[in-house]
Tab-separated table of C-alpha atoms in Angstrom:
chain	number	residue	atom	x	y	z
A	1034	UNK	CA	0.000	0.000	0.000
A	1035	UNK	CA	0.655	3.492	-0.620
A	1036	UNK	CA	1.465	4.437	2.881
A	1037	UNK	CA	3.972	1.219	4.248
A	1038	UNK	CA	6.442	2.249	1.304
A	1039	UNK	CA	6.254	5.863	1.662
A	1040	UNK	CA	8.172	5.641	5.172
A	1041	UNK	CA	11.842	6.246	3.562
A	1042	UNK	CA	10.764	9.105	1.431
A	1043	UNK	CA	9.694	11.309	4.001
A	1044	UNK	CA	13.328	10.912	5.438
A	1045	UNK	CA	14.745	11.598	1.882
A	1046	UNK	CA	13.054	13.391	-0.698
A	1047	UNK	CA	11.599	16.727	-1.139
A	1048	UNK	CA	8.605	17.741	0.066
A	1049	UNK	CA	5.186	17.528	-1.467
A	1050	UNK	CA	3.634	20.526	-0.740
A	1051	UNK	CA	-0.205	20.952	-1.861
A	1052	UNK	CA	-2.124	23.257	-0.589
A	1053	UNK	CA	-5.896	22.472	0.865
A	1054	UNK	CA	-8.200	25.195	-2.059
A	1055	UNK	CA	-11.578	25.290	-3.239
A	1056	UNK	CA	-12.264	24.768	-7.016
A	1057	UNK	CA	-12.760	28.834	-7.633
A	1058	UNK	CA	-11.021	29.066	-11.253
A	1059	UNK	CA	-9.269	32.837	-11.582
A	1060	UNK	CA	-8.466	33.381	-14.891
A	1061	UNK	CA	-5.066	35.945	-14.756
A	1062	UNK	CA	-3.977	37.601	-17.749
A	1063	UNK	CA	-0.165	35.915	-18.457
A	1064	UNK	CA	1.520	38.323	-20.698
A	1065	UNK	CA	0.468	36.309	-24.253
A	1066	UNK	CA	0.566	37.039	-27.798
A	1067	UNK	CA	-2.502	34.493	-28.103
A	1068	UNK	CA	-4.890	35.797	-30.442
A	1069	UNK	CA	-8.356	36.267	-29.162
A	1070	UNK	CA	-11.250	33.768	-30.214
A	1071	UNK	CA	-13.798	35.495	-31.647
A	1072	UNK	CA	-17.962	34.920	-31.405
A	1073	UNK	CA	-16.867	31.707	-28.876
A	1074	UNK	CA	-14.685	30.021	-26.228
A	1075	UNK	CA	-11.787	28.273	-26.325
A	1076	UNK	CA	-12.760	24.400	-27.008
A	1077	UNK	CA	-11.366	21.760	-25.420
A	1078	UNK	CA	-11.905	17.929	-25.207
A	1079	UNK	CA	-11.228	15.614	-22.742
A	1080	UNK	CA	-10.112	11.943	-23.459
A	1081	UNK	CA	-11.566	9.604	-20.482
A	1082	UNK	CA	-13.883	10.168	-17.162
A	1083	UNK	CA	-11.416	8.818	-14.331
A	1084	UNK	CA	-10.238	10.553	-12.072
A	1085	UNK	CA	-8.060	12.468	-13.816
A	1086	UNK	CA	-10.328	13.722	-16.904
A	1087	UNK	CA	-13.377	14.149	-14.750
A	1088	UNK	CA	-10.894	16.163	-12.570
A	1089	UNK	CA	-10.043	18.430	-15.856
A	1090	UNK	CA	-12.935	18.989	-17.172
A	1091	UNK	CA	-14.166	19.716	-14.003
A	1092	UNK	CA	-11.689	22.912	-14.005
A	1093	UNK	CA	-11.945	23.678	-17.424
A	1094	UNK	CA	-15.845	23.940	-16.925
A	1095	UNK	CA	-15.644	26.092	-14.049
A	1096	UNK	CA	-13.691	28.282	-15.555
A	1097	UNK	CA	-15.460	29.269	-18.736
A	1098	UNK	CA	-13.744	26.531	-21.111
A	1099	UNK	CA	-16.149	25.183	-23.526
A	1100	UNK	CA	-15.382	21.233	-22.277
A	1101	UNK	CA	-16.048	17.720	-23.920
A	1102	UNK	CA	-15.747	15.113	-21.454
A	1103	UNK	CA	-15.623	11.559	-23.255
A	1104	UNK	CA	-16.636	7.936	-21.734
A	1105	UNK	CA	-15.771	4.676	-23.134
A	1106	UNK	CA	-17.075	2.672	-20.433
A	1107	UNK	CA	-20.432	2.124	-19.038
A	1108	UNK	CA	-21.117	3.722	-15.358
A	1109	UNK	CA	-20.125	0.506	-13.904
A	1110	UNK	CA	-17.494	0.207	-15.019
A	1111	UNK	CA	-13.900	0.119	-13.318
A	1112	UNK	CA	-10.104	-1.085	-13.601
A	1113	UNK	CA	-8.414	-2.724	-10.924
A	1114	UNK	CA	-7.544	-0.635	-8.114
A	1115	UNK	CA	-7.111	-0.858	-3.942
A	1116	UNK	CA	-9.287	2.077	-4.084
A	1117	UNK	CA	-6.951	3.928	-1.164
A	1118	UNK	CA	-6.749	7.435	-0.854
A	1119	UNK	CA	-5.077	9.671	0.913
A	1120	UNK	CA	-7.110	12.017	3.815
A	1121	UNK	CA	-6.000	15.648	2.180
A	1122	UNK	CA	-7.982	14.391	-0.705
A	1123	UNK	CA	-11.024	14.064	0.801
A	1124	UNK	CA	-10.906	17.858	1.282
A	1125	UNK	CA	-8.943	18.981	-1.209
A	1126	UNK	CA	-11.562	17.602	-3.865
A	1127	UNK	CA	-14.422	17.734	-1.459
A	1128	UNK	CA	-15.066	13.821	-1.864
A	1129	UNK	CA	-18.407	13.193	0.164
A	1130	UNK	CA	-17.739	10.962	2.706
A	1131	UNK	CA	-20.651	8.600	2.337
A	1132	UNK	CA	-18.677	7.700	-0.710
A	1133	UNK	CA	-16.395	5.973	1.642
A	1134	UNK	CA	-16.416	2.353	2.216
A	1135	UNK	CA	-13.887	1.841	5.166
A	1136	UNK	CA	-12.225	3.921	7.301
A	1137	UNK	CA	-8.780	2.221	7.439
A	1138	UNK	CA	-6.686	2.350	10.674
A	1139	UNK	CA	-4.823	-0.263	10.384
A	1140	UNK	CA	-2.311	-2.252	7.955
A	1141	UNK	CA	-0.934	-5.657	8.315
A	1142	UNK	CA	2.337	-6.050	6.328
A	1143	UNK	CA	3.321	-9.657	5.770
A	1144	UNK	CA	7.024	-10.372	4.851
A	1145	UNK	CA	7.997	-13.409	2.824
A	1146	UNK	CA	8.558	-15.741	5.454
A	1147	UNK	CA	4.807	-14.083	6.844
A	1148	UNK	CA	6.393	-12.010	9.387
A	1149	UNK	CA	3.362	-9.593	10.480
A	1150	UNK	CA	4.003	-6.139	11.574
A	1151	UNK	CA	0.821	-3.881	12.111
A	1152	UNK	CA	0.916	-0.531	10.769
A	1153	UNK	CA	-1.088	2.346	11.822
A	1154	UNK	CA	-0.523	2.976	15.674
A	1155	UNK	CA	0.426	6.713	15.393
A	1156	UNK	CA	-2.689	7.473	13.903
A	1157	UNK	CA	-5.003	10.351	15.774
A	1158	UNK	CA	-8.213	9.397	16.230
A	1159	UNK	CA	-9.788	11.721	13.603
A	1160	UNK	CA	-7.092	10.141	10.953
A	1161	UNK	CA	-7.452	7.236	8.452
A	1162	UNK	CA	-6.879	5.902	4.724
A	1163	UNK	CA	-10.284	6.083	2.493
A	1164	UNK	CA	-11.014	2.907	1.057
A	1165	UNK	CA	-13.745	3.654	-1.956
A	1166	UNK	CA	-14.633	1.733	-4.976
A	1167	UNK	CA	-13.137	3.337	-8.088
A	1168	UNK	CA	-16.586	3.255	-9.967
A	1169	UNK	CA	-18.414	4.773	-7.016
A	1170	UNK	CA	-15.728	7.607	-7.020
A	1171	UNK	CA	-15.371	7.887	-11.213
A	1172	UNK	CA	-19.033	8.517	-11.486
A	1173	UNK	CA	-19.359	11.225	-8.535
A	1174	UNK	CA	-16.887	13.309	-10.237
A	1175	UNK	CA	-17.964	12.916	-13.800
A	1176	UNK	CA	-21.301	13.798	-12.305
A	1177	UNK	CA	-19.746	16.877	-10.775
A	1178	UNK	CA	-17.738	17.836	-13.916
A	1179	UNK	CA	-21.099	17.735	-15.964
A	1180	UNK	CA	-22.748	20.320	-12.817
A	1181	UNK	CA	-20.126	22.869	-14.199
A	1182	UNK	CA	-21.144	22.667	-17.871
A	1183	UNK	CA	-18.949	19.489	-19.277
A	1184	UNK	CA	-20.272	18.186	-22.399
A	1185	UNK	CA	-20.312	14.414	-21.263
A	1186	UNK	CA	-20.056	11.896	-24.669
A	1187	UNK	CA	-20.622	8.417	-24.082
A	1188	UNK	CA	-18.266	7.354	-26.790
A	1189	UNK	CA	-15.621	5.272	-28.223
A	1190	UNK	CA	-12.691	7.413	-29.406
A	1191	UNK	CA	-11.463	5.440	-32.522
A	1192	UNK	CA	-8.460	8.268	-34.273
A	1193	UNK	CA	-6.982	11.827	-33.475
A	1194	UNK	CA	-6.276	13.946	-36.204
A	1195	UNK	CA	-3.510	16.035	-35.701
A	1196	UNK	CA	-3.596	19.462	-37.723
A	1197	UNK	CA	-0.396	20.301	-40.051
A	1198	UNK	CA	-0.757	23.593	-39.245
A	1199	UNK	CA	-0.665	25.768	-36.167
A	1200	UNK	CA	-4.458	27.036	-36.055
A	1201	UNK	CA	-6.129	24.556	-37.414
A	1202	UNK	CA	-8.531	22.060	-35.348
A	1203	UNK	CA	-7.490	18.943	-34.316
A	1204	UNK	CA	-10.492	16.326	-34.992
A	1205	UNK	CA	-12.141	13.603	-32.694
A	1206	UNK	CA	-13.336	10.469	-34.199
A	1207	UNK	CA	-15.547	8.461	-32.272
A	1208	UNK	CA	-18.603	6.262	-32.286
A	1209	UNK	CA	-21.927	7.093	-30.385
A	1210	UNK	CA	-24.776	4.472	-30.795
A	1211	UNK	CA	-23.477	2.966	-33.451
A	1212	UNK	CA	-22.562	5.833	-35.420
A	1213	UNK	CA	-19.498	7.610	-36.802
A	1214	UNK	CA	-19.087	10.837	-35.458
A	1215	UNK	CA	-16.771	13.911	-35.542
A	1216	UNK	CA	-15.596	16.760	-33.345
A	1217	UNK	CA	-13.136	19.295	-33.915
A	1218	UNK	CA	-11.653	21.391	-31.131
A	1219	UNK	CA	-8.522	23.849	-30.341
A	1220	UNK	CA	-7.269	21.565	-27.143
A	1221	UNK	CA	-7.334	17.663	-25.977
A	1222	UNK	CA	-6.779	16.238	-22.967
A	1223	UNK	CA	-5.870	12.722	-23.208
A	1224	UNK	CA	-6.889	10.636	-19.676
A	1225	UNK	CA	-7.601	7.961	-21.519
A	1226	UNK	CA	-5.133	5.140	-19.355
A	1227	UNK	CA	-2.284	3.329	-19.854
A	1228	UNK	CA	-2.879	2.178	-23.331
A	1229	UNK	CA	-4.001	5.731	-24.565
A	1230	UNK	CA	-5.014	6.451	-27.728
A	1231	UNK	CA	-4.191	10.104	-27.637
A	1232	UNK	CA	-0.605	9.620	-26.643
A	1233	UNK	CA	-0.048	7.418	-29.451
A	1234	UNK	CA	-1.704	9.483	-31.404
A	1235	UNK	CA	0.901	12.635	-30.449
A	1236	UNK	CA	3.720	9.921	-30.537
A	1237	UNK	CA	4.498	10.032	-27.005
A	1238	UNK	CA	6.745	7.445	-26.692
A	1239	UNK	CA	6.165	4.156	-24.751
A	1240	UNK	CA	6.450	3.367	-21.346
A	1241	UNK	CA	7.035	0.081	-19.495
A	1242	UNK	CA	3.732	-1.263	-17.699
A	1243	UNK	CA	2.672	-3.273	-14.744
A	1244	UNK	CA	-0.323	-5.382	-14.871
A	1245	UNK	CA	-2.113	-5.245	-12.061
A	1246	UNK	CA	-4.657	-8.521	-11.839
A	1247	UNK	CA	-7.852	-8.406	-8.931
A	1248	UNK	CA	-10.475	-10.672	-7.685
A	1249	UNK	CA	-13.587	-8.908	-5.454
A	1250	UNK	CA	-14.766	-11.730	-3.389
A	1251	UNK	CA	-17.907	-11.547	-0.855
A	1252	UNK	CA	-16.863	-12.784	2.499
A	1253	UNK	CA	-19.487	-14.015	5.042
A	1254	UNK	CA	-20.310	-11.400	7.742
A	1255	UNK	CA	-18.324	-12.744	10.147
A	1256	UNK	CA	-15.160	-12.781	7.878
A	1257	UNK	CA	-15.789	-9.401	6.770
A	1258	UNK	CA	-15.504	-8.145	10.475
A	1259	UNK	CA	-11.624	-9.167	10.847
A	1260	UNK	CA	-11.388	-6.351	7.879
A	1261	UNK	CA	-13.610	-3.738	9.248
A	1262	UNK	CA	-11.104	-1.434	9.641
A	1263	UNK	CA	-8.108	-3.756	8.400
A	1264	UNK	CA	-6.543	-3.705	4.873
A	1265	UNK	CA	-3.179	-6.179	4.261
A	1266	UNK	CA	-0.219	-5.823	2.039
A	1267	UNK	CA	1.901	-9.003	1.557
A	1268	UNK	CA	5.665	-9.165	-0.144
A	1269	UNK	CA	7.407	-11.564	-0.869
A	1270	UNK	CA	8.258	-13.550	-4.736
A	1271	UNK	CA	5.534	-16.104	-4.585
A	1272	UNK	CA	3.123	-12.834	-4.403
A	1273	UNK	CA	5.248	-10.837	-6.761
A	1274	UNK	CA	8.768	-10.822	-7.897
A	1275	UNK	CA	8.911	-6.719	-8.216
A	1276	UNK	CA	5.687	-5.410	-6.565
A	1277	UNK	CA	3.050	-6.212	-3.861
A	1278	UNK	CA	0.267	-7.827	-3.049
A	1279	UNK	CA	-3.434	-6.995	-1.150
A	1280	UNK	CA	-6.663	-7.600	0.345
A	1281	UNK	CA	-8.390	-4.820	1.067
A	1282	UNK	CA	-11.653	-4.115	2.564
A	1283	UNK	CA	-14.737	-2.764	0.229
A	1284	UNK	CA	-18.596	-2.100	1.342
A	1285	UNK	CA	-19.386	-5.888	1.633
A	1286	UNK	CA	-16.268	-7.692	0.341
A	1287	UNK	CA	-13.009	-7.676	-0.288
A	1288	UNK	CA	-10.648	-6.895	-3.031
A	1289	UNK	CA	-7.567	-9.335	-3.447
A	1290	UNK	CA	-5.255	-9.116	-5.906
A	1291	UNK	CA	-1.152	-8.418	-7.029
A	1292	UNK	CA	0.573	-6.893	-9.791
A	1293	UNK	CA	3.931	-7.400	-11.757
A	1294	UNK	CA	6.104	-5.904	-14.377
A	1295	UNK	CA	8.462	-8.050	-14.919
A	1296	UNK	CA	6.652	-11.491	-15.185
A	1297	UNK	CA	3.047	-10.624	-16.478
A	1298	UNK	CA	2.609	-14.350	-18.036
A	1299	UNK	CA	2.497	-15.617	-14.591
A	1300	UNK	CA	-0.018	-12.993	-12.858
A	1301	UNK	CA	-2.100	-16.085	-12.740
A	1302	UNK	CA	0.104	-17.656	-10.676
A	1303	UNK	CA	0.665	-14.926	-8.070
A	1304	UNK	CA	-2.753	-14.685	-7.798
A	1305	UNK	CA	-3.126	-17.868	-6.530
A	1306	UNK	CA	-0.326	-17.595	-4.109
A	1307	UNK	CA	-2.383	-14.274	-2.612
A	1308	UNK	CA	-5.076	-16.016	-1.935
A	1309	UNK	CA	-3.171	-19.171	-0.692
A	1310	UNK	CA	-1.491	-17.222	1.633
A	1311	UNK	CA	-4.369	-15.121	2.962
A	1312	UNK	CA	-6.271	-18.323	2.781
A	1313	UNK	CA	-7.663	-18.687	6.497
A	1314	UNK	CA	-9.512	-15.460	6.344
A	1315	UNK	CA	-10.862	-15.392	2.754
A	1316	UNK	CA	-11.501	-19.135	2.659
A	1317	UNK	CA	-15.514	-19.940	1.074
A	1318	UNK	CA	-15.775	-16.256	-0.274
A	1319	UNK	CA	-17.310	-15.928	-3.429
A	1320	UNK	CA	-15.864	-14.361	-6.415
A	1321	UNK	CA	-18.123	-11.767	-7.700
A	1322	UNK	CA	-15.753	-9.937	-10.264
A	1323	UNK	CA	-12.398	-9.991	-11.819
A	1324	UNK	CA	-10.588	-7.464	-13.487
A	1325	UNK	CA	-7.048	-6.987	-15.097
A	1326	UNK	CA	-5.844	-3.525	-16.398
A	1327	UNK	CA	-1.874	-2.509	-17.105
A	1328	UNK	CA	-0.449	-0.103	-14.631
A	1329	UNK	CA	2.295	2.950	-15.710
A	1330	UNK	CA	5.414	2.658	-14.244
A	1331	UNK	CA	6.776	5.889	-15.071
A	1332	UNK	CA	6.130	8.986	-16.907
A	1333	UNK	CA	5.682	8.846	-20.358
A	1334	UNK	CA	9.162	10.496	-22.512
A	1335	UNK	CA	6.487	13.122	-23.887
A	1336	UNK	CA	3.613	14.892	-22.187
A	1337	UNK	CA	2.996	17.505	-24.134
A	1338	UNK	CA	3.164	17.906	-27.771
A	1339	UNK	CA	1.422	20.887	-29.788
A	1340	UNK	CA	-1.846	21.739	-28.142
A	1341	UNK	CA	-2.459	18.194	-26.453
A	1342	UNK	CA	-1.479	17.319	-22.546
A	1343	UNK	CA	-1.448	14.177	-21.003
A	1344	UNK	CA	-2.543	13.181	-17.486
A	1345	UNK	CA	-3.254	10.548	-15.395
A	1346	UNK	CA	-2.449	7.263	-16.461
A	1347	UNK	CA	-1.731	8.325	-19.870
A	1348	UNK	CA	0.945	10.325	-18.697
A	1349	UNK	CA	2.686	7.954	-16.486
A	1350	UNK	CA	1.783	9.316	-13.228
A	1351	UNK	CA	1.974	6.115	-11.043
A	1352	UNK	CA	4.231	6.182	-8.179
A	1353	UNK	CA	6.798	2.883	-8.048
A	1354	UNK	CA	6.982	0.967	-4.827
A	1355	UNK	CA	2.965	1.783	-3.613
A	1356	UNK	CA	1.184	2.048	-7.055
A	1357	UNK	CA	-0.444	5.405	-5.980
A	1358	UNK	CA	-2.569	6.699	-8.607
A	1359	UNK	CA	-5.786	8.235	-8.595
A	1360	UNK	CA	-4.334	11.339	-6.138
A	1361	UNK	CA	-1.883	12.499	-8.763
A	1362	UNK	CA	-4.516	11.511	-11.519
A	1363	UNK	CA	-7.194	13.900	-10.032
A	1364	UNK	CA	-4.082	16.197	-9.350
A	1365	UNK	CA	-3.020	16.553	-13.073
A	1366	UNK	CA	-6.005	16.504	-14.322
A	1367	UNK	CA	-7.244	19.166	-12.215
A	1368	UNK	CA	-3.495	21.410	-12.421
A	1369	UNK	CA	-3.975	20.874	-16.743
A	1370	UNK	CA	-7.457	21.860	-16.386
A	1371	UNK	CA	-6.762	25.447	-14.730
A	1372	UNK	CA	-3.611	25.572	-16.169
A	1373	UNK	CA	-5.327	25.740	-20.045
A	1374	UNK	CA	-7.970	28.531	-17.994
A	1375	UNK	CA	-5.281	30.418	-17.073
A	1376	UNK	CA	-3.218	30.387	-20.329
A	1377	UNK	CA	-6.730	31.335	-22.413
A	1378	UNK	CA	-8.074	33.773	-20.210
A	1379	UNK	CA	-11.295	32.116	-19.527
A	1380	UNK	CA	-11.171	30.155	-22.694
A	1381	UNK	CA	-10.993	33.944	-24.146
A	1382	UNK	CA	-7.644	33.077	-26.636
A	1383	UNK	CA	-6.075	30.224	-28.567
A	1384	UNK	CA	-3.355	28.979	-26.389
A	1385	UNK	CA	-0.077	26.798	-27.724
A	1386	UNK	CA	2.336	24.146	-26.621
A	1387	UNK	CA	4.360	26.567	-24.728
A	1388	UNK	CA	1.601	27.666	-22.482
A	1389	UNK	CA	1.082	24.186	-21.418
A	1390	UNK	CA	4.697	23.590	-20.642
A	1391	UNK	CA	5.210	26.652	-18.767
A	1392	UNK	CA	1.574	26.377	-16.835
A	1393	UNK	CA	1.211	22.768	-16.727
A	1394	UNK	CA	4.191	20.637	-16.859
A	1395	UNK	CA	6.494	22.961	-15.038
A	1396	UNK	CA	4.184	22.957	-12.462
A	1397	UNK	CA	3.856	19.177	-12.257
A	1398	UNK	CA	7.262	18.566	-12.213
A	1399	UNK	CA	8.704	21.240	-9.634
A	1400	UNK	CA	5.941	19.856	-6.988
A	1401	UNK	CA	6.154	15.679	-8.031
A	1402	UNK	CA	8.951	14.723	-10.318
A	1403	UNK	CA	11.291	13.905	-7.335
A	1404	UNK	CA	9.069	11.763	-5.643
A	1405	UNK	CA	8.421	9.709	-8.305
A	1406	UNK	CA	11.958	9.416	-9.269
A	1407	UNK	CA	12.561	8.634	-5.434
A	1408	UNK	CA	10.254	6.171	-5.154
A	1409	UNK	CA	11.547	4.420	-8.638
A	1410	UNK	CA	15.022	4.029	-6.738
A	1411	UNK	CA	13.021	2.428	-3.263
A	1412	UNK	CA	11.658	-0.043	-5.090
A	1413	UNK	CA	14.753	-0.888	-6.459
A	1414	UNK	CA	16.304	-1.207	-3.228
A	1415	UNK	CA	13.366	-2.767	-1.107
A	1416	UNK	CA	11.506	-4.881	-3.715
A	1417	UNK	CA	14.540	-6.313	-5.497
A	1418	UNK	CA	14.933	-9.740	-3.245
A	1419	UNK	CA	13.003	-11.622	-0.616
A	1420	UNK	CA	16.004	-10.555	2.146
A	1421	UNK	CA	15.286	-6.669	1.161
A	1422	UNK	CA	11.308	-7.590	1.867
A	1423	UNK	CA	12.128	-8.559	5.172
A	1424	UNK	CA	13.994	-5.898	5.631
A	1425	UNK	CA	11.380	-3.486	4.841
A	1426	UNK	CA	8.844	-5.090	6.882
A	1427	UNK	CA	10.974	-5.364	10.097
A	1428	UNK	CA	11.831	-1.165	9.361
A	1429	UNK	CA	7.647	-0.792	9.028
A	1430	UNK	CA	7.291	-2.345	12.942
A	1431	UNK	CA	8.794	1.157	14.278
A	1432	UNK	CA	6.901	3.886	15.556
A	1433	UNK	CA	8.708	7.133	14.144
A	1434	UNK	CA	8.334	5.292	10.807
A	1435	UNK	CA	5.136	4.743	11.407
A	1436	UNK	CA	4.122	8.518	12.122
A	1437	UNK	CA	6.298	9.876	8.932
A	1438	UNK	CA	4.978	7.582	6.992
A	1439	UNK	CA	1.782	8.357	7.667
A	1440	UNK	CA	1.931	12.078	7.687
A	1441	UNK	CA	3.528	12.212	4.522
A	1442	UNK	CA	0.843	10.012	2.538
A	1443	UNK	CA	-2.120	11.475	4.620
A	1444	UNK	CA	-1.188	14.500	3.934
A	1445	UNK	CA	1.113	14.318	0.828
A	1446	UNK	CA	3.659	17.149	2.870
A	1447	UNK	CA	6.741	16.254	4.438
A	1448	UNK	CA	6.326	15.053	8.188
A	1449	UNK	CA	8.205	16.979	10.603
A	1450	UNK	CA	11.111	15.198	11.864
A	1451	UNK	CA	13.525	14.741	14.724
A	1452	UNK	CA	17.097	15.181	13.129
A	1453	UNK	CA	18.651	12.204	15.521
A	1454	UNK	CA	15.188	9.975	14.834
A	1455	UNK	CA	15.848	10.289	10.974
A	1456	UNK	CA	19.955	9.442	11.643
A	1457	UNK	CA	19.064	6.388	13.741
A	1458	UNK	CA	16.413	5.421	11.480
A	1459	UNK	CA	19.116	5.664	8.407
A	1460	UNK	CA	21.327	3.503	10.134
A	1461	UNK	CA	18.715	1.406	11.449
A	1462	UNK	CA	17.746	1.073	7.193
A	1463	UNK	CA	21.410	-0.057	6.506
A	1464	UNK	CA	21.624	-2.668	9.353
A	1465	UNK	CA	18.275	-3.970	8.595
A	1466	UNK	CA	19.685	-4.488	4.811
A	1467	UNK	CA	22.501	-6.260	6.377
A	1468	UNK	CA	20.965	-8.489	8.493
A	1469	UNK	CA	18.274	-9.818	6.317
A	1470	UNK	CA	20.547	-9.972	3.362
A	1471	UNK	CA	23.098	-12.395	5.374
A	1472	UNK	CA	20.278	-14.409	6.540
A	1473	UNK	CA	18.567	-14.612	2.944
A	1474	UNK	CA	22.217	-16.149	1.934
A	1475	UNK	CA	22.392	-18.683	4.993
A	1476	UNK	CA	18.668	-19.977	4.045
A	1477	UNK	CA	19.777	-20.434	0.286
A	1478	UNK	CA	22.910	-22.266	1.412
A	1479	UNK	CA	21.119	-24.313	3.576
A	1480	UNK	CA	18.668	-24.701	0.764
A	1481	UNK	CA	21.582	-25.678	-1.677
């Protein structure tokens, strides 16, 4: 989860400072040579409903941006996801909280040799991790984005046309009940996931993906209990040779799953070794969906090409080691969204690929780039052998890691530390290394 692997990074890296503001769009007046759009507004479409789109639009809406919000998927419709999310979002996007399924205040960590440390006892009483289901969550805010004026088009995006020349439309070719249809507009937004469309489109460049494979299984009463406020995380190569693996607590069931990178033909089998090893307390659930969708595990070589920006997903913005994303996809969706109001004054004048850069991108990656370039180098460290596991687990049973850890991902700000508590928790990060690293290579002698 999000918040176990986050512990070293609040020790380490920068800051992530975001500021608590309502969604009151300002449009300044940047000094531009823009020309102004005359007998309209500025037109802009929006590639996908997640979080991230619905997020844009959202701001693009608000602010006097004529918005197209597109929807592949039905409104049941959902990828595989823990659901987590951190508390500043709840306010920060004004989530409702009878949107919430569980309260989390507490997270078991298994190592690989099932080692369990619970996580979670520096948490104030008014403090937890929201556990929601991502369809519940996807609709409320492409319901919201629509409030503000989003054109919503239930719609299968089939091609981008990119314009040769500099003020000339870009076209959006999609089908709607059956039909072929066409929209042209000045802007897009592309949300659309992993596998989007509208960054190959722009010729983005690839990326290397996780998948990440799920099973939501309804547990007896009883069973559901243990994980009333409970959600588990479980390391260890028979789970996953490179990432994690959960169970975590949903309105009446539970969602179990793993993800990999580096061995995706055998998902399958790590499945099965989830649910083998959390076996005694999911034993005689039913399985009542299963779902499979790639993961992003870093940003994409190109973000922003002409008058297109990516976000989300398309963009890349996963973190390694937890597999955060639907923060920093509502986060860039919203920052593109008010960054493109900004830039057009209201939707007032054509903007260009420079104003995105300077308002959008350079934003993103002054507050977020670090992190997720930190976090690329923890996973290497903690997730690259079963003795590195352990040793991250054992680090996870101390309290100061606990409180960083969660201050930093509750709040997504640096914690504030004691100077000799971070040394001895450094050192204490080296020996743990050591230790479990020596006593990985005695097992595999003895093994041998």
């Amino acid at each position: 989860m999000a918040a176990a692997t986050q512990a070293l990074l609040s020790l380490f890296a920068a800051s992530l400072p975001t500021k608590h503001r309502p969604l009151t769009i300002r449009a300044s007046k940047p000094a531009t040579t823009n020309p102004p759009i005359a007998g309209r507004k500025l037109r802009v479409a929006v590639i996908g409903a997640g979080p991230a789109g619905s997020s844009a639009a959202e701001a693009l809406a608000a602010g006097g941006v004529e918005t197209f919000l597109f929807e592949r998927s039905g409104p049941s419709a959902a990828k595989p996801c823990g659901g987590a999310i951190p508390l500043c979002m709840l306010d920060e996007f004004d989530i409702p909280r009878h949107l919430i399924d569980r309260h989390v205040t507490r997270m078991r960590i298994f190592s690989p040799s099932n080692l369990a440390v619970d996580f979670g006892k520096t948490l104030r009483p008014d403090e937890f991790i929201a556990m929601l289901r991502r369809e519940v969550l996807d609709s409320f805010l492409r319901s919201r984005a629509q409030s503000c004026g989003a054109d919503l088009i239930s719609a299968l995006v089939t091609d981008l046309e990119v314009p040769t020349s500099n003020d000339a439309p870009y076209v959006i070719r999609y089908i709607s009940n059956n039909s072929q249809k066409a929209l042209a507009v000045d802007v897009v937004i592309g949300a659309d996931g992993a596998n989007s469309r509208v960054a190959k489109s722009i010729k983005a460049g690839g990326y290397a993906c996780a998948i990440a494979f799920q099973e939501r299984i309804k547990l007896t009463d009883d069973k559901m209990e243990y994980y009333e406020d409970l959600a588990e995380m479980y390391v260890g190569n028979d789970v996953s040779p490179d990432f994690y693996a959960w169970v975590f607590p949903k309105c009446d069931h539970v969602a179990v799953g793993t993800g990999t990178v580096c061995s995706k033909q055998d998902i399958k089998v790590f499945q099965r070794a989830i649910r083998a090893r959390a076996n005694s307390k999911i034993s005689g659930g039913k399985v009542i969906k299963v779902e499979a969708h790639p993961i992003p595990e870093h940003p994409r070589p190109t973000r922003v090409r002409g008058r297109v920006a990516l976000v989300g997903d398309a963009a890349g913005y996963v973190t390694k080691c937890s597999g955060e994303g639907i923060y920093f996809a509502a986060k860039s969706g919203r920052l593109c969204g008010q960054a493109i109001v900004k830039a057009s004054e209201g939707g007032q004048r054509m903007i260009n690929e420079e104003d995105l850069r300077r308002e959008y991108l350079k934003e993103w990656d002054a507050k977020y780039i670090t992190t997720f370039r930190f976090l690329d180098l923890l996973q290497k460290v903690f997730y690259g052998s079963d003795a590195a596991r352990e040793a991250l687990v054992e680090l996870c049973g101390d309290e100061y890691v606990q409180r960083m850890t969660f201050e930093s991902y509750l709040y997504k700000k640096l914690a504030d530390g004691n100077r000799w508590e971070d040394a001895k928790m450094v050192c204490n990060t080296i020996g743990s290394l050591m230790r479990c690293n020596i006593l990985g290579k005695k097992m595999e002698s003895l093994k041998l």
